[in-house]
PDB file of C-alpha atoms in Angstrom:
ATOM      1  CA  MET R 159       0.018  -0.047  -0.022  1.00 54.00           C
ATOM      2  CA  GLU R 160       2.861   2.425   0.873  1.00 58.00           C
ATOM      3  CA  GLY R 161       4.585   1.752  -2.416  1.00 58.00           C
ATOM      4  CA  GLN R 162       1.419   2.394  -4.266  1.00 59.00           C
ATOM      5  CA  GLN R 163       0.904   5.798  -2.469  1.00 59.00           C
ATOM      6  CA  ALA R 164       4.508   6.803  -3.172  1.00 56.00           C
ATOM      7  CA  GLN R 165       4.021   5.934  -6.824  1.00 58.00           C
ATOM      8  CA  HIS R 166       0.814   7.921  -6.974  1.00 58.00           C
ATOM      9  CA  CYS R 167       2.597  10.926  -5.564  1.00 65.00           C
ATOM     10  CA  LYS R 168       5.190  10.839  -8.244  1.00 70.00           C
ATOM     11  CA  VAL R 169       2.617  11.447 -11.077  1.00 73.00           C
ATOM     12  CA  ASP R 170       2.929  14.811 -12.739  1.00 73.00           C
ATOM     13  CA  ARG R 171      -0.483  15.750 -13.857  1.00 78.00           C
ATOM     14  CA  LEU R 172       0.254  19.299 -14.522  1.00 77.00           C
ATOM     15  CA  THR R 173       2.879  18.651 -17.268  1.00 77.00           C
ATOM     16  CA  ASP R 174       0.376  16.212 -18.900  1.00 83.00           C
ATOM     17  CA  LEU R 175      -2.223  19.028 -19.384  1.00 87.00           C
ATOM     18  CA  PRO R 176      -2.582  20.523 -22.991  1.00 90.00           C
ATOM     19  CA  ASP R 177      -0.419  23.437 -23.914  1.00 88.00           C
ATOM     20  CA  PRO R 178      -3.244  26.026 -24.057  1.00 89.00           C
ATOM     21  CA  VAL R 179      -4.306  25.115 -20.539  1.00 90.00           C
ATOM     22  CA  ILE R 180      -0.796  25.450 -19.133  1.00 89.00           C
ATOM     23  CA  HIS R 181      -0.458  28.791 -20.978  1.00 89.00           C
ATOM     24  CA  HIS R 182      -3.720  29.934 -19.479  1.00 91.00           C
ATOM     25  CA  ILE R 183      -2.570  29.028 -16.008  1.00 91.00           C
ATOM     26  CA  LEU R 184       0.838  30.810 -16.467  1.00 91.00           C
ATOM     27  CA  SER R 185      -1.102  33.848 -17.713  1.00 92.00           C
ATOM     28  CA  LEU R 186      -2.794  34.165 -14.367  1.00 92.00           C
ATOM     29  CA  MET R 187       0.590  34.491 -12.617  1.00 92.00           C
ATOM     30  CA  ASP R 188       2.907  37.419 -12.303  1.00 92.00           C
ATOM     31  CA  THR R 189       5.153  37.200 -15.363  1.00 93.00           C
ATOM     32  CA  LYS R 190       8.238  36.866 -13.255  1.00 91.00           C
ATOM     33  CA  TYR R 191       7.028  33.693 -11.742  1.00 91.00           C
ATOM     34  CA  ALA R 192       5.617  32.384 -15.058  1.00 92.00           C
ATOM     35  CA  VAL R 193       9.116  32.812 -16.608  1.00 92.00           C
ATOM     36  CA  GLN R 194      10.745  31.073 -13.648  1.00 91.00           C
ATOM     37  CA  THR R 195       8.812  27.832 -14.441  1.00 89.00           C
ATOM     38  CA  CYS R 196      11.256  27.212 -17.291  1.00 86.00           C
ATOM     39  CA  VAL R 197      13.589  25.530 -14.718  1.00 86.00           C
ATOM     40  CA  LEU R 198      11.056  22.897 -13.922  1.00 83.00           C
ATOM     41  CA  SER R 199      11.968  20.580 -16.712  1.00 79.00           C
ATOM     42  CA  GLY R 200      12.847  20.518 -20.411  1.00 81.00           C
ATOM     43  CA  LYS R 201       9.193  20.441 -21.317  1.00 80.00           C
ATOM     44  CA  TRP R 202       8.527  23.610 -19.313  1.00 82.00           C
ATOM     45  CA  ARG R 203      11.469  25.539 -20.763  1.00 87.00           C
ATOM     46  CA  TYR R 204       9.474  27.567 -23.342  1.00 89.00           C
ATOM     47  CA  HIS R 205       5.908  27.394 -21.966  1.00 88.00           C
ATOM     48  CA  TRP R 206       6.147  30.966 -20.647  1.00 90.00           C
ATOM     49  CA  ARG R 207       6.654  32.260 -24.193  1.00 92.00           C
ATOM     50  CA  GLY R 208       2.954  31.153 -25.082  1.00 89.00           C
ATOM     51  CA  ILE R 209       1.310  33.331 -22.355  1.00 91.00           C
ATOM     52  CA  HIS R 210      -1.327  35.718 -23.523  1.00 92.00           C
ATOM     53  CA  SER R 211      -1.363  37.965 -20.320  1.00 94.00           C
ATOM     54  CA  LEU R 212       1.713  39.779 -19.049  1.00 94.00           C
ATOM     55  CA  HIS R 213       1.756  41.159 -15.496  1.00 93.00           C
ATOM     56  CA  PHE R 214       4.655  43.234 -14.247  1.00 88.00           C
ATOM     57  CA  ASP R 215       4.861  44.445 -10.606  1.00 83.00           C
ATOM     58  CA  PHE R 216       7.611  46.895  -9.854  1.00 73.00           C
ATOM     59  CA  PRO R 217       8.453  46.950  -6.081  1.00 68.00           C
ATOM     60  CA  CYS R 218       9.846  50.130  -4.623  1.00 63.00           C
ATOM     61  CA  ARG R 219      13.324  48.541  -3.977  1.00 63.00           C
ATOM     62  CA  VAL R 220      13.941  47.628  -7.503  1.00 59.00           C
ATOM     63  CA  ASP R 221      15.488  50.024 -10.097  1.00 61.00           C
ATOM     64  CA  PRO R 222      13.383  49.564 -13.069  1.00 56.00           C
ATOM     65  CA  GLN R 223      15.977  50.878 -15.465  1.00 62.00           C
ATOM     66  CA  LYS R 224      18.298  48.105 -14.533  1.00 70.00           C
ATOM     67  CA  PHE R 225      16.825  44.644 -13.553  1.00 76.00           C
ATOM     68  CA  PHE R 226      13.235  45.058 -14.523  1.00 77.00           C
ATOM     69  CA  GLY R 227      14.131  47.013 -17.732  1.00 77.00           C
ATOM     70  CA  ARG R 228      16.192  44.153 -18.953  1.00 82.00           C
ATOM     71  CA  PHE R 229      13.618  41.597 -17.767  1.00 86.00           C
ATOM     72  CA  VAL R 230      10.651  43.323 -19.519  1.00 86.00           C
ATOM     73  CA  MET R 231      12.607  43.679 -22.741  1.00 87.00           C
ATOM     74  CA  HIS R 232      13.575  39.993 -22.533  1.00 90.00           C
ATOM     75  CA  VAL R 233      10.070  38.942 -22.189  1.00 92.00           C
ATOM     76  CA  MET R 234       8.810  41.072 -25.025  1.00 91.00           C
ATOM     77  CA  ASN R 235      11.667  39.924 -27.313  1.00 91.00           C
ATOM     78  CA  HIS R 236      11.175  36.325 -26.674  1.00 93.00           C
ATOM     79  CA  ARG R 237       7.448  35.798 -26.231  1.00 92.00           C
ATOM     80  CA  ARG R 238       5.785  34.074 -29.151  1.00 89.00           C
ATOM     81  CA  PRO R 239       4.100  36.336 -31.540  1.00 85.00           C
ATOM     82  CA  SER R 240       0.412  36.202 -30.657  1.00 85.00           C
ATOM     83  CA  ASN R 241      -2.340  38.474 -29.587  1.00 88.00           C
ATOM     84  CA  LEU R 242      -1.922  39.909 -26.123  1.00 92.00           C
ATOM     85  CA  ARG R 243      -5.157  39.826 -24.098  1.00 94.00           C
ATOM     86  CA  ARG R 244      -3.980  41.772 -21.054  1.00 94.00           C
ATOM     87  CA  LEU R 245      -0.804  43.732 -20.043  1.00 94.00           C
ATOM     88  CA  THR R 246      -0.606  45.105 -16.475  1.00 92.00           C
ATOM     89  CA  PHE R 247       2.064  47.322 -14.938  1.00 84.00           C
ATOM     90  CA  TYR R 248       2.104  48.393 -11.320  1.00 81.00           C
ATOM     91  CA  PHE R 249       4.601  50.872 -10.002  1.00 72.00           C
ATOM     92  CA  LEU R 250       4.846  51.342  -6.250  1.00 69.00           C
ATOM     93  CA  ASP R 251       7.032  54.416  -6.736  1.00 64.00           C
ATOM     94  CA  ALA R 252       6.067  56.728  -9.532  1.00 63.00           C
ATOM     95  CA  ARG R 253       9.465  58.425  -9.385  1.00 66.00           C
ATOM     96  CA  LYS R 254      10.900  55.218 -10.804  1.00 62.00           C
ATOM     97  CA  THR R 255       8.713  54.978 -13.883  1.00 63.00           C
ATOM     98  CA  PRO R 256      10.740  53.306 -16.483  1.00 66.00           C
ATOM     99  CA  PRO R 257      11.757  55.528 -19.356  1.00 72.00           C
ATOM    100  CA  TYR R 258      11.047  52.869 -21.938  1.00 76.00           C
ATOM    101  CA  MET R 259       7.212  52.892 -21.292  1.00 80.00           C
ATOM    102  CA  LYS R 260       6.593  54.160 -24.940  1.00 83.00           C
ATOM    103  CA  ARG R 261       8.198  50.934 -26.332  1.00 87.00           C
ATOM    104  CA  ILE R 262       6.060  48.822 -24.000  1.00 86.00           C
ATOM    105  CA  PHE R 263       2.880  50.485 -25.137  1.00 87.00           C
ATOM    106  CA  GLN R 264       3.960  50.199 -28.767  1.00 91.00           C
ATOM    107  CA  TYR R 265       4.664  46.421 -28.104  1.00 91.00           C
ATOM    108  CA  ALA R 266       1.164  46.022 -26.627  1.00 91.00           C
ATOM    109  CA  ILE R 267      -0.588  47.755 -29.462  1.00 92.00           C
ATOM    110  CA  SER R 268       1.352  45.915 -32.070  1.00 93.00           C
ATOM    111  CA  ASN R 269       0.370  42.672 -30.458  1.00 93.00           C
ATOM    112  CA  GLY R 270      -3.331  43.527 -30.373  1.00 94.00           C
ATOM    113  CA  VAL R 271      -3.597  44.089 -26.491  1.00 94.00           C
ATOM    114  CA  GLN R 272      -7.293  44.000 -25.472  1.00 96.00           C
ATOM    115  CA  GLU R 273      -6.690  45.271 -21.892  1.00 95.00           C
ATOM    116  CA  LEU R 274      -3.976  47.648 -20.743  1.00 92.00           C
ATOM    117  CA  GLU R 275      -3.744  48.509 -17.108  1.00 91.00           C
ATOM    118  CA  THR R 276      -1.145  50.766 -15.389  1.00 85.00           C
ATOM    119  CA  ASP R 277      -1.013  52.074 -11.858  1.00 80.00           C
ATOM    120  CA  PHE R 278       1.628  54.630 -10.859  1.00 71.00           C
TER     121      PHE R 278
END
């Protein structure tokens, strides 16, 4: 019985889900965490590229011109070309609003964004 329970716990049901379902689940997460799923396994390496909603939350302690600037540009440059349902940006410190916001908005529009939300 114990061996059967241990075997049952090893089943990876999430990875067996269809790609559109995985992409939807990842789209519900903060983009930072969705991208981090690439380390789970070889199959997960590029799943984040198929997400249809991007959510970026800029904490006060982060300099958006350095880390987050590179991260956002990386996501935009490597995401599969497809319609973008939602793009969300939250800035806790309006003084640190990234200077590249125009590029981000252009990316959103060129990818057919349906919802765009910002909070400064």
